Short mmCIF file of N, CA, C and O in Angstrom, two decimals:
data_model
loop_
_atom_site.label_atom_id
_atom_site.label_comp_id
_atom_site.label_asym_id
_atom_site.label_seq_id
_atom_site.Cartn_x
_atom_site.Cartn_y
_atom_site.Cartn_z
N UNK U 1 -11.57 8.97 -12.51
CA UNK U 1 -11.27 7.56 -12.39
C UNK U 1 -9.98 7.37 -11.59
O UNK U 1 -9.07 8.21 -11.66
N UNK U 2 -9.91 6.31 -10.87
CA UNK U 2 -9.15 6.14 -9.99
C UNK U 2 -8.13 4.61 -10.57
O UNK U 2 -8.52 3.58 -11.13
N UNK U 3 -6.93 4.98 -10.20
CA UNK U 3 -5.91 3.67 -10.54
C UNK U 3 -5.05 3.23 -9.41
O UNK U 3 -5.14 4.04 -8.48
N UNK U 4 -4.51 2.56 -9.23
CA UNK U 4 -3.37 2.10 -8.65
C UNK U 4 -2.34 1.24 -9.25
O UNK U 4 -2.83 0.30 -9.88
N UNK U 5 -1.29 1.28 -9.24
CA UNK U 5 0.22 0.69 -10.07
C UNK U 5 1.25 0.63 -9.07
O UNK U 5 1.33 1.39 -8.10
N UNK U 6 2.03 -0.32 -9.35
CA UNK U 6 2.98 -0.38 -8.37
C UNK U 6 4.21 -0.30 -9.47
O UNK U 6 4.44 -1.16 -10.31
N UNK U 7 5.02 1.07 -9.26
CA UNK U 7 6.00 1.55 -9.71
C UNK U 7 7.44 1.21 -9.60
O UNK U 7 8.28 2.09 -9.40
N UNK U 8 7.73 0.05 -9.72
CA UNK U 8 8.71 -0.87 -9.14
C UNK U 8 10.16 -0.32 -9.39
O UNK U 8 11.16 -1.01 -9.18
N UNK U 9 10.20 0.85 -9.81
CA UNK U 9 11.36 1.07 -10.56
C UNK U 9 11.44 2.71 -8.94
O UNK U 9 12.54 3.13 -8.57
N UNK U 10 10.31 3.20 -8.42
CA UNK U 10 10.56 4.09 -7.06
C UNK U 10 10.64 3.06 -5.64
O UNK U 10 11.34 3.28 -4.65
N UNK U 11 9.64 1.77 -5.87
CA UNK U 11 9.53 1.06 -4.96
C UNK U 11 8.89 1.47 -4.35
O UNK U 11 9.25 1.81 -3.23
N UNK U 12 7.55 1.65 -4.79
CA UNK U 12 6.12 2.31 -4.64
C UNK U 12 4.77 2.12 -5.46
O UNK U 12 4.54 2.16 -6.67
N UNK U 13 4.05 1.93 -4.48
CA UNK U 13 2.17 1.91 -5.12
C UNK U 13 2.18 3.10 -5.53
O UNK U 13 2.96 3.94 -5.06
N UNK U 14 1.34 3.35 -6.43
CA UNK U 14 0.96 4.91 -6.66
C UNK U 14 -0.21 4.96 -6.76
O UNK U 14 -0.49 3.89 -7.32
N UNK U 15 -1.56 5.77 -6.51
CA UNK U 15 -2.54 5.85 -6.70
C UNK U 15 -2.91 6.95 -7.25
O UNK U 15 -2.93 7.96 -6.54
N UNK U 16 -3.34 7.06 -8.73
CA UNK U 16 -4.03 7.87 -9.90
C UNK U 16 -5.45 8.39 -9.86
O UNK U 16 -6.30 7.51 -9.92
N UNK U 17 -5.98 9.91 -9.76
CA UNK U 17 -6.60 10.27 -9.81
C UNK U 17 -6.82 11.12 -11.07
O UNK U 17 -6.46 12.29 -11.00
N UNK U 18 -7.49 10.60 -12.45
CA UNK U 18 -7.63 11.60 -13.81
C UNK U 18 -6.18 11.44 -14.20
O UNK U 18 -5.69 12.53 -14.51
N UNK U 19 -5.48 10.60 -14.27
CA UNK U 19 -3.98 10.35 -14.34
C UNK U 19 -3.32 11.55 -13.65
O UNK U 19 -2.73 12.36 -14.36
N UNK U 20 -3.35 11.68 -12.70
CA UNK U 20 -2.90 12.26 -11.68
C UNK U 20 -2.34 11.74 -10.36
O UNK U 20 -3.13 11.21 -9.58
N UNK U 21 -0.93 11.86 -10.00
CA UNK U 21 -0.78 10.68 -8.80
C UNK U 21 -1.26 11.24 -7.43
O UNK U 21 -0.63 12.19 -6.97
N UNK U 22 -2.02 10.89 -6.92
CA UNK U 22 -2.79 11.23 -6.02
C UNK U 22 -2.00 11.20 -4.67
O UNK U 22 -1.94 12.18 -3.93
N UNK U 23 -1.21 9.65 -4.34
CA UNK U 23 -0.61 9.69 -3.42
C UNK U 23 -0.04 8.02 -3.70
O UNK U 23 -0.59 7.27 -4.51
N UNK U 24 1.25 7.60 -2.78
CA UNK U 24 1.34 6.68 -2.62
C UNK U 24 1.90 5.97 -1.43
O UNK U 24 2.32 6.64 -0.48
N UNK U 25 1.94 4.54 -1.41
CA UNK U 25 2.72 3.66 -0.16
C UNK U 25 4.11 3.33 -0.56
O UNK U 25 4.27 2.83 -1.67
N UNK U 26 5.26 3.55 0.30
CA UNK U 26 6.63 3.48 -0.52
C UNK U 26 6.74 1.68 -0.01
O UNK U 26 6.01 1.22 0.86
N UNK U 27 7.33 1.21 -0.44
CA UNK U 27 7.90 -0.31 0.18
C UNK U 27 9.16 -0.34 -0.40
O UNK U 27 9.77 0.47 -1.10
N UNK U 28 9.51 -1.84 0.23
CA UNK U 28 10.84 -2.34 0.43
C UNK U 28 10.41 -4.03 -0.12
O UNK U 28 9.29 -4.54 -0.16
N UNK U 29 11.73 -4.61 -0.49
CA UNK U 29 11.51 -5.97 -0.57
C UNK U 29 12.50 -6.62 -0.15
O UNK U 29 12.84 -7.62 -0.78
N UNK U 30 13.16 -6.27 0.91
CA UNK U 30 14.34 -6.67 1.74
C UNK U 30 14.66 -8.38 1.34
O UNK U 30 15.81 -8.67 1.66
N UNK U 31 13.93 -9.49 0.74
CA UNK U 31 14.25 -10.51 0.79
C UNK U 31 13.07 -11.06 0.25
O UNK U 31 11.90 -10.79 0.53
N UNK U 32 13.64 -12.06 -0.78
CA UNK U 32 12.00 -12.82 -1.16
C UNK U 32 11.39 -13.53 -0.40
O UNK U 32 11.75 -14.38 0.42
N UNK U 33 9.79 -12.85 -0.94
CA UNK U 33 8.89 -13.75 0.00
C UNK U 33 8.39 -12.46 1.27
O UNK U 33 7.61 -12.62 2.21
N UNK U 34 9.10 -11.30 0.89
CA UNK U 34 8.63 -10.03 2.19
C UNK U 34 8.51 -9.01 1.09
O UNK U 34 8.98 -8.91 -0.04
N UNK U 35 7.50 -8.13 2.00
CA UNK U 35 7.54 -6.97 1.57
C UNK U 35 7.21 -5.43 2.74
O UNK U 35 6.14 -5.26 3.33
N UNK U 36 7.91 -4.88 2.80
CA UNK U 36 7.96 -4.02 3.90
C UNK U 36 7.12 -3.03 3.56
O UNK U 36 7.71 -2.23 2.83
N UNK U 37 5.82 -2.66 3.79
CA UNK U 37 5.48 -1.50 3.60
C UNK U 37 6.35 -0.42 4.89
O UNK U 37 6.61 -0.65 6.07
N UNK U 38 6.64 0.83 3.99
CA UNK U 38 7.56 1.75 5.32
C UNK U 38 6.73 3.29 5.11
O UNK U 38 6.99 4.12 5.98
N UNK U 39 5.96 3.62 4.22
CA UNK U 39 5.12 4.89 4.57
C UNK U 39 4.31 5.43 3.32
O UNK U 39 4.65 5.44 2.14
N UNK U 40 2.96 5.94 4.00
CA UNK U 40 2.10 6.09 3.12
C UNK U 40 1.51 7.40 2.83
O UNK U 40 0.94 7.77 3.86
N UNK U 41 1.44 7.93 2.25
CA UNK U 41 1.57 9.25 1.96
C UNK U 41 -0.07 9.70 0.80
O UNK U 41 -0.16 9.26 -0.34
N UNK U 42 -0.95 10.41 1.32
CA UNK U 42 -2.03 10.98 0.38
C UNK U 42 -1.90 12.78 0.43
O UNK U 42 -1.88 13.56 1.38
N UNK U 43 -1.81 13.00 -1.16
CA UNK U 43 -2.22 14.77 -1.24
C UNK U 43 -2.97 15.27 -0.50
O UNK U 43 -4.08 14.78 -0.29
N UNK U 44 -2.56 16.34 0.05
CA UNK U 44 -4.02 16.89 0.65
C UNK U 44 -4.61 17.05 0.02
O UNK U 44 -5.58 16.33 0.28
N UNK U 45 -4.87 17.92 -1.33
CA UNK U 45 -6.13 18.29 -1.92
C UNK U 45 -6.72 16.58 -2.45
O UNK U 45 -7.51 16.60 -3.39
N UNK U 46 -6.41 15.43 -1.96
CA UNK U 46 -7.10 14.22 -2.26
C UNK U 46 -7.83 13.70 -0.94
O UNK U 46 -8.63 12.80 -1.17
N UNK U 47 -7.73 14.03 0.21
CA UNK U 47 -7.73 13.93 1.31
C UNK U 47 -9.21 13.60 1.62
O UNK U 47 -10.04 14.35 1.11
N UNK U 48 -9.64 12.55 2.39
CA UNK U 48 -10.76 12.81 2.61
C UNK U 48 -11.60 11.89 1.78
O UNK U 48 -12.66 11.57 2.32
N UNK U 49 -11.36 11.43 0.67
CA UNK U 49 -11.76 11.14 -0.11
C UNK U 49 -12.03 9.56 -0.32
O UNK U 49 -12.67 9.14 -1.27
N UNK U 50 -11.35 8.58 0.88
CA UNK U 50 -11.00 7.32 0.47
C UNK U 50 -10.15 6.79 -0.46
O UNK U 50 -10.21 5.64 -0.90
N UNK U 51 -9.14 7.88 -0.86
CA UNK U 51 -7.82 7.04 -1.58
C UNK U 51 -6.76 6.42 -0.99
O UNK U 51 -5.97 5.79 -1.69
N UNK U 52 -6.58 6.53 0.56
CA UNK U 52 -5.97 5.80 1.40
C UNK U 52 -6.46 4.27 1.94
O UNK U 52 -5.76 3.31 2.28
N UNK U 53 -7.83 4.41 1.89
CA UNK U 53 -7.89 2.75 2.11
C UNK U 53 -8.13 2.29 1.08
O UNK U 53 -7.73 1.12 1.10
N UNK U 54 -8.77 2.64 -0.23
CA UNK U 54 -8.26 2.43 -1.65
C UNK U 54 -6.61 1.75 -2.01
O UNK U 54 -6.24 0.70 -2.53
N UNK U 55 -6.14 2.57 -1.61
CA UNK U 55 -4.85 2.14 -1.86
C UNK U 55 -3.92 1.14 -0.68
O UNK U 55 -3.00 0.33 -0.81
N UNK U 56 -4.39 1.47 0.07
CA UNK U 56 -4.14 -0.13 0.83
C UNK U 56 -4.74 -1.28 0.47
O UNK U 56 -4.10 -2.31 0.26
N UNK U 57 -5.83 -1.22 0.39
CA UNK U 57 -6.47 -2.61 0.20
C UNK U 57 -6.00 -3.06 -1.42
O UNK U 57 -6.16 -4.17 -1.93
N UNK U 58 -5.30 -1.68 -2.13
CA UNK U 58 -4.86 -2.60 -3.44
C UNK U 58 -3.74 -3.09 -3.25
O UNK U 58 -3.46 -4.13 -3.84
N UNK U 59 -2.50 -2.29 -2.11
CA UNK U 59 -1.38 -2.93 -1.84
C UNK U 59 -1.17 -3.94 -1.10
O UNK U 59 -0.08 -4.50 -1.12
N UNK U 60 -2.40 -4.43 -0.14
CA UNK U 60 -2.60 -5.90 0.34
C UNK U 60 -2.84 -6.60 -0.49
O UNK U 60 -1.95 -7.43 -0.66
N UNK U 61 -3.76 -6.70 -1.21
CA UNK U 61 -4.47 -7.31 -2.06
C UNK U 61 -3.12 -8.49 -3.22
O UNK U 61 -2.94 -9.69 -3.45
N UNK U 62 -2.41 -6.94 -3.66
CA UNK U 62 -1.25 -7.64 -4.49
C UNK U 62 -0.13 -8.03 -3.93
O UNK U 62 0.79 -8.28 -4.70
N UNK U 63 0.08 -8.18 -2.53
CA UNK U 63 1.16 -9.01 -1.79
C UNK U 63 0.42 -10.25 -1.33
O UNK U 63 1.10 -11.09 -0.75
N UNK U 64 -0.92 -10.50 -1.51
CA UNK U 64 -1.59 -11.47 -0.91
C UNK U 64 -1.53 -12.54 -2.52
O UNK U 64 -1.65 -13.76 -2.49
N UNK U 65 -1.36 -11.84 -3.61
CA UNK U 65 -1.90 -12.46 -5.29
C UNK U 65 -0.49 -13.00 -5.11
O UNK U 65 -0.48 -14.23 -5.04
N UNK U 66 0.76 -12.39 -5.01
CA UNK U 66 2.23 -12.32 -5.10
C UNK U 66 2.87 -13.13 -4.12
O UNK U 66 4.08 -13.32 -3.93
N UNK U 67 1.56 -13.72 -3.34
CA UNK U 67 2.30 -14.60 -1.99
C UNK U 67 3.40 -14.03 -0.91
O UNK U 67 3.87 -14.85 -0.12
N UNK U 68 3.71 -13.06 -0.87
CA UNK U 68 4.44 -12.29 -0.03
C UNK U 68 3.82 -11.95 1.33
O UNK U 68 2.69 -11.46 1.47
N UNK U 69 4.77 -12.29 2.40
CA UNK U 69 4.47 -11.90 3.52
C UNK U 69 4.67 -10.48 4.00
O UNK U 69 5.88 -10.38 4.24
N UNK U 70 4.10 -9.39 4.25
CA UNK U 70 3.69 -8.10 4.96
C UNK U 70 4.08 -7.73 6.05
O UNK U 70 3.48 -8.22 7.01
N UNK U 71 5.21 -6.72 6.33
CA UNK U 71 5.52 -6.48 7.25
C UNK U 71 5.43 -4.66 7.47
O UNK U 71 6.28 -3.87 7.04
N UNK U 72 4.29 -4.31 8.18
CA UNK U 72 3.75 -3.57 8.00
C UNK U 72 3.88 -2.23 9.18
O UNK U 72 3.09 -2.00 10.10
N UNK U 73 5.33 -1.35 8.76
CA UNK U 73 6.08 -0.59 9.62
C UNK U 73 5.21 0.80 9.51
O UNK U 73 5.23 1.63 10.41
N UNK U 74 4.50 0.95 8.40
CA UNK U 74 4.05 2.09 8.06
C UNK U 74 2.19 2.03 9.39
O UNK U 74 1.27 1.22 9.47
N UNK U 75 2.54 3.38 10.17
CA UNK U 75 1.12 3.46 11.00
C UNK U 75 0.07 3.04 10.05
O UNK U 75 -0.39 1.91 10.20
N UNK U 76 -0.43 3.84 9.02
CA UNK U 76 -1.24 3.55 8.43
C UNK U 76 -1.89 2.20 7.85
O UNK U 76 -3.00 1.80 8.19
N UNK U 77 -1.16 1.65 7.06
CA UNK U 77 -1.15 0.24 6.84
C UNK U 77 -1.50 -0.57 8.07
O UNK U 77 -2.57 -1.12 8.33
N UNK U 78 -0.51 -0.54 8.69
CA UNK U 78 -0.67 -1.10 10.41
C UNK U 78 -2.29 -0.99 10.91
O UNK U 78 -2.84 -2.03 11.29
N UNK U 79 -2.92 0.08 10.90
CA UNK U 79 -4.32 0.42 11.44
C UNK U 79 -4.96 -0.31 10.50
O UNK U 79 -5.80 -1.13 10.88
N UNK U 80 -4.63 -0.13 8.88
CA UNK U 80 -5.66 -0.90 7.85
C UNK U 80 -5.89 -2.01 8.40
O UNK U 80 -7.06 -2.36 8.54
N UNK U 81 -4.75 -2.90 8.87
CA UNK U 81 -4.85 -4.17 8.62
C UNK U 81 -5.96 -4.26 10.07
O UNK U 81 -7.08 -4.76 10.05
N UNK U 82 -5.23 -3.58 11.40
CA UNK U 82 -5.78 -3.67 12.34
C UNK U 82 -7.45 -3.94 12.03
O UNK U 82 -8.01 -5.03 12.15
N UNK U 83 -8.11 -2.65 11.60
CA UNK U 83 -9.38 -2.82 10.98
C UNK U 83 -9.69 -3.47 10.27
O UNK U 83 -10.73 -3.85 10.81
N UNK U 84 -9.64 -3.94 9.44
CA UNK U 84 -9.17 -5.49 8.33
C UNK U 84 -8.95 -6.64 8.74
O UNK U 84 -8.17 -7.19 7.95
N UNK U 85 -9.29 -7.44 9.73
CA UNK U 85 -8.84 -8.76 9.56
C UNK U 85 -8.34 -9.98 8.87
O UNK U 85 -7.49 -10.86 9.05
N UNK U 86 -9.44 -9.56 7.84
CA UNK U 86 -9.55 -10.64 6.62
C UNK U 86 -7.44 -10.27 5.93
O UNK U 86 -6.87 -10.82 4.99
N UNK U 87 -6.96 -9.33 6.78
CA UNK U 87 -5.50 -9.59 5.89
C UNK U 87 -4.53 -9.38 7.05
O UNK U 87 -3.49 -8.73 6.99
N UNK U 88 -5.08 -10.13 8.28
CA UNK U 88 -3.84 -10.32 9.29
C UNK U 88 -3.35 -11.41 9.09
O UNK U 88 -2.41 -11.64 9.84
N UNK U 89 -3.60 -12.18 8.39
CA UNK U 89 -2.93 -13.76 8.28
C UNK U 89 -1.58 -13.62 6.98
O UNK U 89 -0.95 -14.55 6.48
N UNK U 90 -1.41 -11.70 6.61
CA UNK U 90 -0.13 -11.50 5.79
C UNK U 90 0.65 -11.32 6.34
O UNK U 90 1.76 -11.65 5.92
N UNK U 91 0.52 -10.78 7.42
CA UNK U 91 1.77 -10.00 8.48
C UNK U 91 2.58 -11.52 8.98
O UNK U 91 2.30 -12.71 9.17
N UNK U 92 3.94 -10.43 9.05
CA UNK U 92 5.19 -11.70 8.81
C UNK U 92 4.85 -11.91 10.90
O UNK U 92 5.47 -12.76 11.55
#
């Protein structure tokens, strides 16, 4: 089973595999109302697997619930959204 949490105390998503942290997206919240994603990081032995767009689409998802605008430094994220439309209207 798969989770995602945002660990506010590293300033990071984390994504749980068997309660296992699989990998996560670090951010920033430089100012209310933003949120910087700055890099996203999956295990290799998780690799492959779809826990990277898993875990983007949960860390859009909850800056989109949270009303926060997305400023999205991290490549990865950046490509999500690219491929993603439905969440270019977050980007600052």
């Amino acid at each position: 089973m798969t989770d995602v949490a945002d660990n506010a105390e590293t300033e990071r998503f984390e994504i749980s595999v068997d309660g296992t942290v699989a990998g996560f997206v670090k951010y920033r919240l430089p100012r209310p109302g933003r949120i910087v994603f700055v890099h996203t990081e999956i295990d290799p032995a998780y690799e492959g697997k779809g826990l990277g767009s898993k875990l983007a689409r949960a860390v859009l998802d909850s800056a989109r619930e949270r009303g926060l605008e997305v400023v999205p430094m991290c490549p990865f994220i950046k490509g999500y959204i690219d491929r993603h439309p439905e969440y270019a209207d977050l980007v600052a």
